[in-house]
mmCIF file of C-alpha atoms and ligand atoms in Angstrom:
data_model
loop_
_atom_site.group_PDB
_atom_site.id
_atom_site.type_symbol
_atom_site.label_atom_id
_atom_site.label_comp_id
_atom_site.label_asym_id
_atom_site.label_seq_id
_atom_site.Cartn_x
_atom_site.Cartn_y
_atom_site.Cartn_z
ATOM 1 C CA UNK A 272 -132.026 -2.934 55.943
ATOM 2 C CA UNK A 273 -133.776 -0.170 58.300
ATOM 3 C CA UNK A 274 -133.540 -0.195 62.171
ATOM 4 C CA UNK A 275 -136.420 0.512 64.992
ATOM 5 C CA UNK A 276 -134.619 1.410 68.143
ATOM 6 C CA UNK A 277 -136.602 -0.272 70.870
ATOM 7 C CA UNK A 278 -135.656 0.763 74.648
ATOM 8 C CA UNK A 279 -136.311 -0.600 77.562
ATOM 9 C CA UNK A 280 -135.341 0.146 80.591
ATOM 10 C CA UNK A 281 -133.549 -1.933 83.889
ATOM 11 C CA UNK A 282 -135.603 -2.480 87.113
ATOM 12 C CA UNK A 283 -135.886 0.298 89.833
ATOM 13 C CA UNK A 284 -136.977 1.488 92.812
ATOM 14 C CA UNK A 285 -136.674 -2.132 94.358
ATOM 15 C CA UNK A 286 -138.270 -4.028 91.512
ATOM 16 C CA UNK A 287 -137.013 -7.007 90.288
ATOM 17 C CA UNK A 288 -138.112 -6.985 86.610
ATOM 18 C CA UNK A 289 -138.878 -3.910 84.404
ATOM 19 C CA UNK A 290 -141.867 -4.871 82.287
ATOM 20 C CA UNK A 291 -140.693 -2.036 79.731
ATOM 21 C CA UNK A 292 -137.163 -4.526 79.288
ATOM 22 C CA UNK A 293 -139.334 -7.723 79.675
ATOM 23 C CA UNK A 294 -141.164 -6.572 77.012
ATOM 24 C CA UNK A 295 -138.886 -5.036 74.617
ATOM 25 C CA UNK A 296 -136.641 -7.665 74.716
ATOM 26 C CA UNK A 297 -138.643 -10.655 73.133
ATOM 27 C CA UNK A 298 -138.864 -7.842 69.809
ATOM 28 C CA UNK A 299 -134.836 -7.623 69.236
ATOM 29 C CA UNK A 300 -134.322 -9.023 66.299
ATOM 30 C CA UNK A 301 -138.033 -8.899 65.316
ATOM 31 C CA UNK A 302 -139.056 -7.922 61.466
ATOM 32 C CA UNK A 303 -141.231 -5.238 61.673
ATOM 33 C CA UNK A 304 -142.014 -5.623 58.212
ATOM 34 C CA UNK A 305 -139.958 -6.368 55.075
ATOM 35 C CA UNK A 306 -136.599 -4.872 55.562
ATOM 36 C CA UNK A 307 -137.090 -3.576 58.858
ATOM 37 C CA UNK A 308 -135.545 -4.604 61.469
ATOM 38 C CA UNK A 309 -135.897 -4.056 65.677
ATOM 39 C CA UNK A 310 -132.988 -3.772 67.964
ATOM 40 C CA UNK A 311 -133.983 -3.766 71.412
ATOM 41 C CA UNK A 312 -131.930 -2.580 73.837
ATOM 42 C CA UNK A 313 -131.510 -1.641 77.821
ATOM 43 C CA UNK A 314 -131.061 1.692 79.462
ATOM 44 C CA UNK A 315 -129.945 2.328 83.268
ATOM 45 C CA UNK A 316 -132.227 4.152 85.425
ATOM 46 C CA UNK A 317 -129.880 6.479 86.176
ATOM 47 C CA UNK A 318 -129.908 10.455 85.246
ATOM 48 C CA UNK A 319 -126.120 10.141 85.200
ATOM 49 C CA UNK A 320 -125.739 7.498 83.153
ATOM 50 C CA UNK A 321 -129.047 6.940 80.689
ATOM 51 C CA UNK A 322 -128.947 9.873 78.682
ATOM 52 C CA UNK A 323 -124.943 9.031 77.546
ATOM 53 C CA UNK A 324 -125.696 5.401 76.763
ATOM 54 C CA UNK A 325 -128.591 6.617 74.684
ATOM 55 C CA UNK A 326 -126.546 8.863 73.010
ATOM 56 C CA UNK A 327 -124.350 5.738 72.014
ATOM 57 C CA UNK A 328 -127.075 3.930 71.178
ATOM 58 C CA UNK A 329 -128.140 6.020 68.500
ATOM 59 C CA UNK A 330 -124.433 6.457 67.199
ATOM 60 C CA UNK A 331 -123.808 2.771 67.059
ATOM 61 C CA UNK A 332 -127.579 1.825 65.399
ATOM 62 C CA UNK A 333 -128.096 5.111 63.100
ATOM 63 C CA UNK A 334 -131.931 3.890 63.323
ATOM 64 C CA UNK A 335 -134.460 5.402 61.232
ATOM 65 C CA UNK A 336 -137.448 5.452 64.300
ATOM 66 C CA UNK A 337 -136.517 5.857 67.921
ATOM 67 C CA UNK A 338 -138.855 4.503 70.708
ATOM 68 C CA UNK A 339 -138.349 4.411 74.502
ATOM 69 C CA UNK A 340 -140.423 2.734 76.940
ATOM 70 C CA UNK A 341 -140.464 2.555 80.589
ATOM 71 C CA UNK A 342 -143.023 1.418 83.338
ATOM 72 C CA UNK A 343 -145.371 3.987 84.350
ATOM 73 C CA UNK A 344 -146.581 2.682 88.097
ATOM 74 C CA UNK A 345 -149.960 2.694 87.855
ATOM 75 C CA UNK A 346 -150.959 3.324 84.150
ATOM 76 C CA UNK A 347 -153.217 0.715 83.111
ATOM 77 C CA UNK A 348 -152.525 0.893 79.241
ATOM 78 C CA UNK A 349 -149.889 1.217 76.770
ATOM 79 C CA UNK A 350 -149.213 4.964 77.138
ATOM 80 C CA UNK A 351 -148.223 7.027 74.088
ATOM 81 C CA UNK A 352 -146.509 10.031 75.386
ATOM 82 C CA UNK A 353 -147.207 13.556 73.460
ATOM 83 C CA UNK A 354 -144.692 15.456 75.540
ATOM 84 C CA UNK A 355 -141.059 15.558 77.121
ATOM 85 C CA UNK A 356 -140.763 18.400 79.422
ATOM 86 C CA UNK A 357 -137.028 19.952 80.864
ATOM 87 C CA UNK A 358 -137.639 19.614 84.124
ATOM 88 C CA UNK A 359 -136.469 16.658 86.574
ATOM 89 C CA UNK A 360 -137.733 16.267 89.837
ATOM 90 C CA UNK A 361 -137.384 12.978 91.539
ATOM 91 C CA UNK A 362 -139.640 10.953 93.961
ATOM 92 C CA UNK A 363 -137.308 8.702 94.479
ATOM 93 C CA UNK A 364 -133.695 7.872 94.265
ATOM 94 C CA UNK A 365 -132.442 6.580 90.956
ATOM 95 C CA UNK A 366 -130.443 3.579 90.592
ATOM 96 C CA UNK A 367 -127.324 5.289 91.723
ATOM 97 C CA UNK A 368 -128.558 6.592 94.720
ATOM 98 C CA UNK A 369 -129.277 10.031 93.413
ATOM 99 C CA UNK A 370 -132.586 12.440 93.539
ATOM 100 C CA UNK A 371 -132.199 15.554 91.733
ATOM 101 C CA UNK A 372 -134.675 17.904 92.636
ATOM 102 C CA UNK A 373 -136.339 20.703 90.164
ATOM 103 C CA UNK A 374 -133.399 20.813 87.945
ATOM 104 C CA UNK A 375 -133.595 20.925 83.742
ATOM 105 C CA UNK A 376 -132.440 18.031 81.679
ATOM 106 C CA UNK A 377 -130.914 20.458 79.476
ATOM 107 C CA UNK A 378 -130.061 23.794 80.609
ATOM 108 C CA UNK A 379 -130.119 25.341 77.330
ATOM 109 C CA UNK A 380 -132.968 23.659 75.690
ATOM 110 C CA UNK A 381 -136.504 24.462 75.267
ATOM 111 C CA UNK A 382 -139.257 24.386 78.140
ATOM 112 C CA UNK A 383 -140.708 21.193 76.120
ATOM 113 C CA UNK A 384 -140.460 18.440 73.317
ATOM 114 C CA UNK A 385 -143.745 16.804 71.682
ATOM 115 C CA UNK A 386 -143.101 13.566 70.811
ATOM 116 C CA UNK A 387 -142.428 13.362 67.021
ATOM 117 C CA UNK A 388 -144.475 9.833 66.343
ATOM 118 C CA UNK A 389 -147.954 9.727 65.372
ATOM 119 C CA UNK A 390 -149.218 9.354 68.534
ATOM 120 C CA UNK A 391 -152.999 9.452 67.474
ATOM 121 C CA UNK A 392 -152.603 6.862 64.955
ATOM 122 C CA UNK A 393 -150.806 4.920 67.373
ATOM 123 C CA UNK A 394 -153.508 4.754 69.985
ATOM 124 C CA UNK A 395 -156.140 3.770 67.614
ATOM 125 C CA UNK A 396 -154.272 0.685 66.069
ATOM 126 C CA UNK A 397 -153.545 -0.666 69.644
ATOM 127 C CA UNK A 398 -156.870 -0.331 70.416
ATOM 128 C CA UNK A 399 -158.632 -2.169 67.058
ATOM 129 C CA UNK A 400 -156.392 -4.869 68.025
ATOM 130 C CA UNK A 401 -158.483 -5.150 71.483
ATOM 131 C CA UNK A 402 -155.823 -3.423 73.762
ATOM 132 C CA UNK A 403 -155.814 -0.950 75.898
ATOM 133 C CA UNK A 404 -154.057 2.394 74.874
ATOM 134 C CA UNK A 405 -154.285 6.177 75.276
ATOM 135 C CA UNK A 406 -152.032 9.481 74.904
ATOM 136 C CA UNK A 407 -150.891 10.440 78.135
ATOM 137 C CA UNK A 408 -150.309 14.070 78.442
ATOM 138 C CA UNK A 409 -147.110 14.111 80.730
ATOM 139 C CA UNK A 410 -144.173 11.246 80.785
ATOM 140 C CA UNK A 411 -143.494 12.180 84.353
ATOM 141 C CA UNK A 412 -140.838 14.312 85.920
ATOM 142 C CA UNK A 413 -138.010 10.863 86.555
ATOM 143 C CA UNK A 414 -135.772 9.261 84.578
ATOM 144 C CA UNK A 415 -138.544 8.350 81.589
ATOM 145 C CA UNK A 416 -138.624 11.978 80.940
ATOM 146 C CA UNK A 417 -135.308 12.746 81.143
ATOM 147 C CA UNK A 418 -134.470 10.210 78.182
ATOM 148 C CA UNK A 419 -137.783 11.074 76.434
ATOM 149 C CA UNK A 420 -136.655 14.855 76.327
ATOM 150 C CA UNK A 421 -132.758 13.972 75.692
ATOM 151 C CA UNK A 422 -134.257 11.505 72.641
ATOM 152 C CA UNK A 423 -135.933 14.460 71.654
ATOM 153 C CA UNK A 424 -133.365 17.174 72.095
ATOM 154 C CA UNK A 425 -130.845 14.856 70.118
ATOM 155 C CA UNK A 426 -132.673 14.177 66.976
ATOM 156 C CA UNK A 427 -134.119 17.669 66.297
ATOM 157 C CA UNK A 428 -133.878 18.293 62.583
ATOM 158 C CA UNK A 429 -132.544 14.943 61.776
ATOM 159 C CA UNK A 430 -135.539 13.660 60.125
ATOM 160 C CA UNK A 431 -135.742 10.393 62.141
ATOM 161 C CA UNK A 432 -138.757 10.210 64.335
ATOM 162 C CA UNK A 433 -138.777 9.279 68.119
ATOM 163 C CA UNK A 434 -141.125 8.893 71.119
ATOM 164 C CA UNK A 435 -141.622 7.233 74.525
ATOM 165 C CA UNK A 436 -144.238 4.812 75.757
ATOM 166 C CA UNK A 437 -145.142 3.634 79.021
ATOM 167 C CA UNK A 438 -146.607 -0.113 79.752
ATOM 168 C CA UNK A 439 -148.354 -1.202 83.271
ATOM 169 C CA UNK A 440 -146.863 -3.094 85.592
ATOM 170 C CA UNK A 441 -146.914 -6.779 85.030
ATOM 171 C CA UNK A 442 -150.081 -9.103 87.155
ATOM 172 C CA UNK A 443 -148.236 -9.687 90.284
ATOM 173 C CA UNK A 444 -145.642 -7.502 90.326
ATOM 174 C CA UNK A 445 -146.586 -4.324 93.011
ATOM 175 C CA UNK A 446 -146.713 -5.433 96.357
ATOM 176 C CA UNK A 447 -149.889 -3.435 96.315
ATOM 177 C CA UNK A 448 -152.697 -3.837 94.098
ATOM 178 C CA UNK A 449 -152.028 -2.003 90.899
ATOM 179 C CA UNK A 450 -153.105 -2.000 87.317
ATOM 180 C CA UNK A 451 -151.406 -4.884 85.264
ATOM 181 C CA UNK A 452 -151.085 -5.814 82.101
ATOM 182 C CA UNK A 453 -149.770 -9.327 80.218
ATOM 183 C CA UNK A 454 -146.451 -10.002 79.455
ATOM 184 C CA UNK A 455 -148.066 -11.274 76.114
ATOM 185 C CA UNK A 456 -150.146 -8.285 75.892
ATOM 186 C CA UNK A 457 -147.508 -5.631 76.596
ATOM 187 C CA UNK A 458 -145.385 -7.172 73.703
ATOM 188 C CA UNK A 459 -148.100 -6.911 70.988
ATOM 189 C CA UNK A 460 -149.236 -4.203 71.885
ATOM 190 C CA UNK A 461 -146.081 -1.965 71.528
ATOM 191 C CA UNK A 462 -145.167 -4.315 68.715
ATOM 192 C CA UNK A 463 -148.293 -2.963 67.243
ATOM 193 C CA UNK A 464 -147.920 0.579 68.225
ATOM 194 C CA UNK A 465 -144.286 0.921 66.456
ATOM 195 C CA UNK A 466 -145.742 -0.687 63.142
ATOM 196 C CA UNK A 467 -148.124 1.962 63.159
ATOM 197 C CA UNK A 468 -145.378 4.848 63.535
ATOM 198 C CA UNK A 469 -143.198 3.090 61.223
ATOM 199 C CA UNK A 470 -146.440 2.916 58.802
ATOM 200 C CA UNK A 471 -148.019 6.536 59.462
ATOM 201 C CA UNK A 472 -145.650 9.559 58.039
ATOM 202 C CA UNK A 473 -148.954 11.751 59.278
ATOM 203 C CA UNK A 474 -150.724 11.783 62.572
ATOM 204 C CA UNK A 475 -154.501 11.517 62.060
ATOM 205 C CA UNK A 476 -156.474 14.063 63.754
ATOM 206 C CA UNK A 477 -159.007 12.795 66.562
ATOM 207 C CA UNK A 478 -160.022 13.542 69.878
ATOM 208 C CA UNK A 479 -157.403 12.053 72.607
ATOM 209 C CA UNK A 480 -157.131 15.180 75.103
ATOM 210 C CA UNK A 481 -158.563 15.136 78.557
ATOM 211 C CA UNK A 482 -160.054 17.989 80.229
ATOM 212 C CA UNK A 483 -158.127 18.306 83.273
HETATM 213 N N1 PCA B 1144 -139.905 4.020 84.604
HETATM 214 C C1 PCA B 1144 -139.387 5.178 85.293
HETATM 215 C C2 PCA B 1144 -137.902 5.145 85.044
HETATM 216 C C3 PCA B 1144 -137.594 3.817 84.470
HETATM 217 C C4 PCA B 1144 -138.907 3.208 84.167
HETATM 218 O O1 PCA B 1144 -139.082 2.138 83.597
HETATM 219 C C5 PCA B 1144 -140.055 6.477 84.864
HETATM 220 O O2 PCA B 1144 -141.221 6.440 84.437
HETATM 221 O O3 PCA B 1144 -139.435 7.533 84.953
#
């Protein structure tokens, strides 16, 4: 039996619900296909505390494809992230009160990670199933990032494949008007986007950039 790691993260920033946990959550225990299995699981938003309890998470799963999701306030699709940069520089407070400010992730690491999924592929098969997707270009400079470039960081050269995505807030759920996205929607969609990383060993190469 092979394992997807699925993450999701906890609320934040006064939020009741994460949509990235909401989400993730109704795939645990999901066949992905024959002999592949999901385990979804929760992360704190916390720079103290998420990158250690992924680190566990990976020890205890020893999954074969690694994907993280968070909210991304204000993205309107499911968001396949191409890079993980070392740099954290908070808007906000995290969970535990703190708000590091320009500061790496990991001192001794490079200035960047690209995402190792086919992120390409990805976008395309979450489209043809009539959702919105795209590649976003940077995974922020919070606590998505951090995990996204300690995921990164901690499977170099292991041969298993990882990657972040971001989902849209749920209808409802800013107190201002925002982009949304289904519950319903959110779930196949990213249900759809890991069977297409789990079923692509090569990126396909078409246009996804943006000019500036
Ligand atoms: N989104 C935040 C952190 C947790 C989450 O779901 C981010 O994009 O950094």
């Amino acid at each position: 039996m092979e394992t997807v790691l699925l993450l999701g993260f906890e609320p934040f920033d006064r939020d009741l619900i994460n949509p990235s946990w909401e989400a993730v959550r109704l795939l645990d225990g999901v066949q992905l296909q024959e002999g592949v299995t999901i385990v979804a699981r929760q992360l704190p938003c916390a720079f103290a505390t998420a990158g250690s309890c992924l680190n566990q998470l990976l020890a205890e799963h020893q999954p074969q494809l690694v994907i993280a999701t968070g909210l991304g306030p204000g993205r309107s699709d499911i968001s396949i992230e191409r890079v993980a940069i070392n740099l954290i520089d908070a808007r906000i407070p995290d969970n535990l009160g703190a708000q590091p400010v320009d500061t790496a992730v990991t001192p001794e690491g490079p200035a960047a990670y690209f995402s190792t999924l086919p992120v390409k592929a990805m976008v395309r098969a979450v489209r043809e199933a009539g959702i919105a997707a795209s590649v976003s270009q940077t995974a922020g400079t919070f606590v998505c990032n951090q995990v996204f470039y300690r995921l990164q960081h901690a499977l170099v050269g292991s041969g298993v494949r990882s990657g972040f995505i971001h989902v849209p807030y749920l209808p409802g759920q800013a107190a201002e008007p925002q982009p949304s996205m289904a519950l319903a929607t959110t779930v196949e969609g990213l249900r759809i986007a890991v069977l297409a990383a789990w079923n692509t060993p090569r990126d396909i190469a078409e246009s996804g950039g943006q000019v500036c």
